[in-house]
Amino acid sequence: MVTIKSKKEIEYMREACKVVALTYKEIEEKIRPGMSTWEVDQIAEKTMRSLGAIPAEKGYNVGIRGIPPYPASTCISINDEVIHGIPSKNKIIKEGDIVSIDTVALKNGYNGDAARTFIIGDVPKETKRLVDVTKQAFFEGIKYAKAGNRIGDVCHAIGEYVHSQGYSVVKEFQGHGIGKEMHEDPGIPNYGKAGRGIRLEPGMTLAIEPMVIQGKPNILELDDGWTIITEDGSLAAHYENTILITEKEPEILTLL
């Protein structure tokens, strides 16, 4: 069921989302070659807790037999890792990497969710273009995130833009509603037909997250039960924000 947030709930959402935005500000200032992804994860957790929030991803359980609860405060995915990379002291960030980080902060019982792909040092133009297109795909999508439109309008806009740029979208994973739960209805794929799905209403809070692959859309899951990689070894990028549907333009809650 899709939840419509009250004014008080929206304020709680804003607080949680601000924590996420400030966490990314801290990461952006500190991330560098030579750091382990575990170190980056520690920066994120320390920042969230200092702001009165809990890292909601830590201990998250999908409820599938054989998949352990998620062990870290963030998902950190490098290069051909699409999403859900597990931070490790042994995974070192190098010059020329792209590093996708997905963070969820829980504060006052409400979640804020966003993802960013960081470029580490100098990268080829095509790599930077992938990151830029992924970010722009989010903004192409939210042009349609207005009361009265349908969720399929947002999905269609994202997919059409990504494909027009020569890239692929991940079809097995998607954006989602968000609030008291990290994942709520509706599901928000990064492709689809315009005019389909639920009608958007003021008070809906949505996490919209293009996941874009430089090559073919096929993906694989590693043995850890979490990390998703591209099958052909091509690069992937991720960009996400939590937004609020209003009477007018959507409000992006996870940007400062």
GROMACS .gro file of C-alpha atoms in nm:
model
  256
    1MET     CA    1   0.000   0.000   0.000
    2VAL     CA    2   0.129   0.346  -0.091
    3THR     CA    3   0.141   0.578   0.209
    4ILE     CA    4   0.058   0.948   0.197
    5LYS     CA    5   0.268   1.131   0.455
    6SER     CA    6   0.122   1.387   0.696
    7LYS     CA    7   0.292   1.724   0.749
    8LYS     CA    8   0.459   1.590   1.065
    9GLU     CA    9   0.578   1.278   0.885
   10ILE     CA   10   0.719   1.489   0.603
   11GLU     CA   11   0.921   1.689   0.856
   12TYR     CA   12   1.060   1.364   0.996
   13MET     CA   13   1.146   1.258   0.641
   14ARG     CA   14   1.324   1.588   0.581
   15GLU     CA   15   1.535   1.534   0.893
   16ALA     CA   16   1.638   1.182   0.792
   17CYS     CA   17   1.713   1.293   0.438
   18LYS     CA   18   1.924   1.585   0.558
   19VAL     CA   19   2.137   1.336   0.752
   20VAL     CA   20   2.196   1.145   0.428
   21ALA     CA   21   2.291   1.463   0.241
   22LEU     CA   22   2.535   1.567   0.515
   23THR     CA   23   2.684   1.217   0.516
   24TYR     CA   24   2.760   1.245   0.146
   25LYS     CA   25   2.913   1.588   0.201
   26GLU     CA   26   3.148   1.434   0.457
   27ILE     CA   27   3.233   1.141   0.228
   28GLU     CA   28   3.299   1.370  -0.069
   29GLU     CA   29   3.546   1.570   0.139
   30LYS     CA   30   3.737   1.263   0.260
   31ILE     CA   31   3.722   0.989  -0.002
   32ARG     CA   32   4.054   0.939  -0.179
   33PRO     CA   33   4.277   0.675  -0.340
   34GLY     CA   34   4.434   0.438  -0.089
   35MET     CA   35   4.134   0.427   0.143
   36SER     CA   36   3.955   0.101   0.201
   37THR     CA   37   3.583   0.085   0.148
   38TRP     CA   38   3.560  -0.011   0.518
   39GLU     CA   39   3.714   0.327   0.608
   40VAL     CA   40   3.456   0.508   0.395
   41ASP     CA   41   3.182   0.306   0.561
   42GLN     CA   42   3.313   0.411   0.903
   43ILE     CA   43   3.303   0.778   0.801
   44ALA     CA   44   2.940   0.736   0.696
   45GLU     CA   45   2.835   0.555   1.013
   46LYS     CA   46   3.011   0.804   1.241
   47THR     CA   47   2.845   1.096   1.060
   48MET     CA   48   2.497   0.946   1.072
   49ARG     CA   49   2.522   0.861   1.441
   50SER     CA   50   2.662   1.205   1.526
   51LEU     CA   51   2.348   1.353   1.368
   52GLY     CA   52   2.115   1.138   1.575
   53ALA     CA   53   2.042   0.881   1.307
   54ILE     CA   54   2.095   0.507   1.269
   55PRO     CA   55   2.249   0.351   0.957
   56ALA     CA   56   1.942   0.162   0.843
   57GLU     CA   57   2.126  -0.073   0.608
   58LYS     CA   58   2.330  -0.225   0.893
   59GLY     CA   59   2.167  -0.554   0.986
   60TYR     CA   60   1.905  -0.526   0.710
   61ASN     CA   61   1.756  -0.868   0.648
   62VAL     CA   62   1.588  -0.958   0.319
   63GLY     CA   63   1.438  -1.267   0.481
   64ILE     CA   64   1.571  -1.510   0.223
   65ARG     CA   65   1.721  -1.833   0.352
   66GLY     CA   66   2.099  -1.840   0.317
   67ILE     CA   67   2.144  -1.463   0.279
   68PRO     CA   68   2.289  -1.313   0.598
   69PRO     CA   69   2.181  -0.971   0.731
   70TYR     CA   70   2.371  -0.689   0.563
   71PRO     CA   71   2.690  -0.634   0.768
   72ALA     CA   72   2.777  -0.268   0.702
   73SER     CA   73   2.635   0.085   0.724
   74THR     CA   74   2.655   0.157   0.351
   75CYS     CA   75   2.669  -0.030   0.022
   76ILE     CA   76   2.991   0.056  -0.164
   77SER     CA   77   3.031  -0.072  -0.520
   78ILE     CA   78   3.340  -0.013  -0.735
   79ASN     CA   79   3.360  -0.008  -1.116
   80ASP     CA   80   3.176  -0.319  -1.247
   81GLU     CA   81   2.993  -0.366  -0.916
   82VAL     CA   82   2.644  -0.231  -0.974
   83ILE     CA   83   2.497  -0.223  -0.622
   84HIS     CA   84   2.520  -0.378  -0.274
   85GLY     CA   85   2.898  -0.405  -0.258
   86ILE     CA   86   3.001  -0.492   0.098
   87PRO     CA   87   3.267  -0.261   0.250
   88SER     CA   88   3.592  -0.436   0.338
   89LYS     CA   89   3.932  -0.351   0.483
   90ASN     CA   90   4.080  -0.543   0.189
   91LYS     CA   91   3.899  -0.349  -0.085
   92ILE     CA   92   4.116  -0.047  -0.162
   93ILE     CA   93   3.995   0.250  -0.368
   94LYS     CA   94   4.234   0.335  -0.652
   95GLU     CA   95   4.297   0.629  -0.881
   96GLY     CA   96   4.064   0.600  -1.179
   97ASP     CA   97   3.792   0.408  -0.996
   98ILE     CA   98   3.427   0.503  -0.985
   99VAL     CA   99   3.274   0.432  -0.646
  100SER     CA  100   2.896   0.404  -0.600
  101ILE     CA  101   2.769   0.447  -0.244
  102ASP     CA  102   2.413   0.382  -0.130
  103THR     CA  103   2.316   0.514   0.214
  104VAL     CA  104   1.997   0.499   0.421
  105ALA     CA  105   1.959   0.692   0.747
  106LEU     CA  106   1.683   0.619   0.998
  107LYS     CA  107   1.586   0.907   1.227
  108ASN     CA  108   1.271   0.954   1.434
  109GLY     CA  109   1.137   0.634   1.283
  110TYR     CA  110   1.165   0.751   0.920
  111ASN     CA  111   1.415   0.671   0.645
  112GLY     CA  112   1.607   0.886   0.400
  113ASP     CA  113   1.779   0.716   0.105
  114ALA     CA  114   2.023   0.834  -0.161
  115ALA     CA  115   2.308   0.705  -0.376
  116ARG     CA  116   2.603   0.876  -0.539
  117THR     CA  117   2.880   0.765  -0.774
  118PHE     CA  118   3.214   0.931  -0.695
  119ILE     CA  119   3.488   0.970  -0.955
  120ILE     CA  120   3.831   0.906  -0.802
  121GLY     CA  121   4.101   1.111  -0.973
  122ASP     CA  122   4.132   1.115  -1.351
  123VAL     CA  123   3.910   0.886  -1.556
  124PRO     CA  124   3.847   0.852  -1.931
  125LYS     CA  125   3.584   1.081  -2.080
  126GLU     CA  126   3.352   0.789  -2.143
  127THR     CA  127   3.364   0.692  -1.776
  128LYS     CA  128   3.274   1.044  -1.668
  129ARG     CA  129   2.996   1.046  -1.927
  130LEU     CA  130   2.847   0.731  -1.774
  131VAL     CA  131   2.836   0.896  -1.430
  132ASP     CA  132   2.689   1.216  -1.575
  133VAL     CA  133   2.422   1.032  -1.774
  134THR     CA  134   2.320   0.829  -1.468
  135LYS     CA  135   2.272   1.146  -1.266
  136GLN     CA  136   2.086   1.320  -1.547
  137ALA     CA  137   1.857   1.018  -1.585
  138PHE     CA  138   1.724   1.090  -1.236
  139PHE     CA  139   1.648   1.450  -1.331
  140GLU     CA  140   1.485   1.340  -1.658
  141GLY     CA  141   1.262   1.110  -1.455
  142ILE     CA  142   1.151   1.360  -1.194
  143LYS     CA  143   1.034   1.602  -1.461
  144TYR     CA  144   0.728   1.376  -1.457
  145ALA     CA  145   0.711   1.326  -1.079
  146LYS     CA  146   0.412   1.552  -1.042
  147ALA     CA  147   0.070   1.508  -0.887
  148GLY     CA  148  -0.170   1.364  -1.143
  149ASN     CA  149   0.095   1.187  -1.349
  150ARG     CA  150   0.150   0.813  -1.324
  151ILE     CA  151   0.455   0.634  -1.190
  152GLY     CA  152   0.509   0.482  -1.534
  153ASP     CA  153   0.570   0.832  -1.672
  154VAL     CA  154   0.875   0.863  -1.445
  155CYS     CA  155   0.999   0.512  -1.526
  156HIS     CA  156   0.957   0.563  -1.901
  157ALA     CA  157   1.147   0.893  -1.899
  158ILE     CA  158   1.444   0.739  -1.719
  159GLY     CA  159   1.469   0.439  -1.946
  160GLU     CA  160   1.425   0.633  -2.268
  161TYR     CA  161   1.695   0.882  -2.172
  162VAL     CA  162   1.945   0.613  -2.072
  163HIS     CA  163   1.887   0.413  -2.388
  164SER     CA  164   1.914   0.728  -2.603
  165GLN     CA  165   2.265   0.772  -2.461
  166GLY     CA  166   2.369   0.420  -2.559
  167TYR     CA  167   2.360   0.267  -2.211
  168SER     CA  168   2.155  -0.003  -2.037
  169VAL     CA  169   1.936   0.009  -1.725
  170VAL     CA  170   1.927  -0.263  -1.462
  171LYS     CA  171   1.586  -0.431  -1.479
  172GLU     CA  172   1.614  -0.665  -1.180
  173PHE     CA  173   1.636  -0.384  -0.923
  174GLN     CA  174   1.433  -0.067  -0.889
  175GLY     CA  175   1.346   0.242  -0.690
  176HIS     CA  176   1.070   0.238  -0.433
  177GLY     CA  177   0.845   0.423  -0.195
  178ILE     CA  178   1.004   0.510   0.138
  179GLY     CA  179   0.897   0.623   0.485
  180LYS     CA  180   0.875   0.422   0.806
  181GLU     CA  181   1.005   0.131   0.600
  182MET     CA  182   1.314   0.147   0.383
  183HIS     CA  183   1.124  -0.015   0.097
  184GLU     CA  184   0.757   0.069   0.053
  185ASP     CA  185   0.514   0.066  -0.240
  186PRO     CA  186   0.527   0.156  -0.519
  187GLY     CA  187   0.812  -0.015  -0.701
  188ILE     CA  188   0.978   0.225  -0.944
  189PRO     CA  189   1.161   0.048  -1.230
  190ASN     CA  190   1.402   0.244  -1.447
  191TYR     CA  191   1.205   0.154  -1.759
  192GLY     CA  192   0.842   0.111  -1.852
  193LYS     CA  193   0.545   0.252  -2.038
  194ALA     CA  194   0.414   0.602  -1.986
  195GLY     CA  195   0.058   0.627  -1.859
  196ARG     CA  196   0.082   0.308  -1.653
  197GLY     CA  197   0.089   0.246  -1.279
  198ILE     CA  198  -0.044   0.437  -0.981
  199ARG     CA  199  -0.130   0.804  -1.004
  200LEU     CA  200   0.105   1.031  -0.808
  201GLU     CA  201  -0.041   1.229  -0.517
  202PRO     CA  202   0.094   1.502  -0.289
  203GLY     CA  203   0.249   1.353   0.022
  204MET     CA  204   0.406   1.052  -0.148
  205THR     CA  205   0.777   1.004  -0.076
  206LEU     CA  206   0.974   0.811  -0.334
  207ALA     CA  207   1.333   0.692  -0.375
  208ILE     CA  208   1.412   0.716  -0.745
  209GLU     CA  209   1.741   0.553  -0.843
  210PRO     CA  210   1.874   0.501  -1.194
  211MET     CA  211   2.128   0.215  -1.207
  212VAL     CA  212   2.305   0.236  -1.540
  213ILE     CA  213   2.546  -0.003  -1.714
  214GLN     CA  214   2.795   0.098  -1.981
  215GLY     CA  215   2.754  -0.234  -2.162
  216LYS     CA  216   2.487  -0.501  -2.177
  217PRO     CA  217   2.220  -0.510  -1.904
  218ASN     CA  218   2.300  -0.860  -1.780
  219ILE     CA  219   2.405  -0.890  -1.415
  220LEU     CA  220   2.538  -1.154  -1.177
  221GLU     CA  221   2.518  -1.200  -0.800
  222LEU     CA  222   2.836  -1.286  -0.611
  223ASP     CA  223   2.857  -1.565  -0.357
  224ASP     CA  224   2.823  -1.319  -0.065
  225GLY     CA  225   2.453  -1.302  -0.151
  226TRP     CA  226   2.461  -0.924  -0.186
  227THR     CA  227   2.706  -0.784  -0.441
  228ILE     CA  228   2.568  -0.739  -0.794
  229ILE     CA  229   2.815  -0.707  -1.082
  230THR     CA  230   2.787  -0.659  -1.457
  231GLU     CA  231   2.814  -0.987  -1.646
  232ASP     CA  232   3.039  -0.843  -1.916
  233GLY     CA  233   3.268  -0.654  -1.676
  234SER     CA  234   3.154  -0.313  -1.798
  235LEU     CA  235   3.127  -0.016  -1.562
  236ALA     CA  236   2.810   0.074  -1.374
  237ALA     CA  237   2.692   0.389  -1.197
  238HIS     CA  238   2.414   0.469  -0.951
  239TYR     CA  239   2.237   0.792  -0.857
  240GLU     CA  240   1.943   0.823  -0.619
  241ASN     CA  241   1.746   1.077  -0.418
  242THR     CA  242   1.441   1.066  -0.196
  243ILE     CA  243   1.177   1.303  -0.329
  244LEU     CA  244   0.843   1.437  -0.208
  245ILE     CA  245   0.546   1.472  -0.442
  246THR     CA  246   0.389   1.815  -0.384
  247GLU     CA  247   0.106   2.016  -0.539
  248LYS     CA  248   0.364   2.162  -0.779
  249GLU     CA  249   0.721   2.053  -0.855
  250PRO     CA  250   0.874   1.755  -0.669
  251GLU     CA  251   1.096   1.841  -0.373
  252ILE     CA  252   1.432   1.662  -0.355
  253LEU     CA  253   1.481   1.585   0.014
  254THR     CA  254   1.835   1.442   0.001
  255LEU     CA  255   2.007   1.747  -0.149
  256LEU     CA  256   2.136   2.029   0.073
   0.00000   0.00000   0.00000
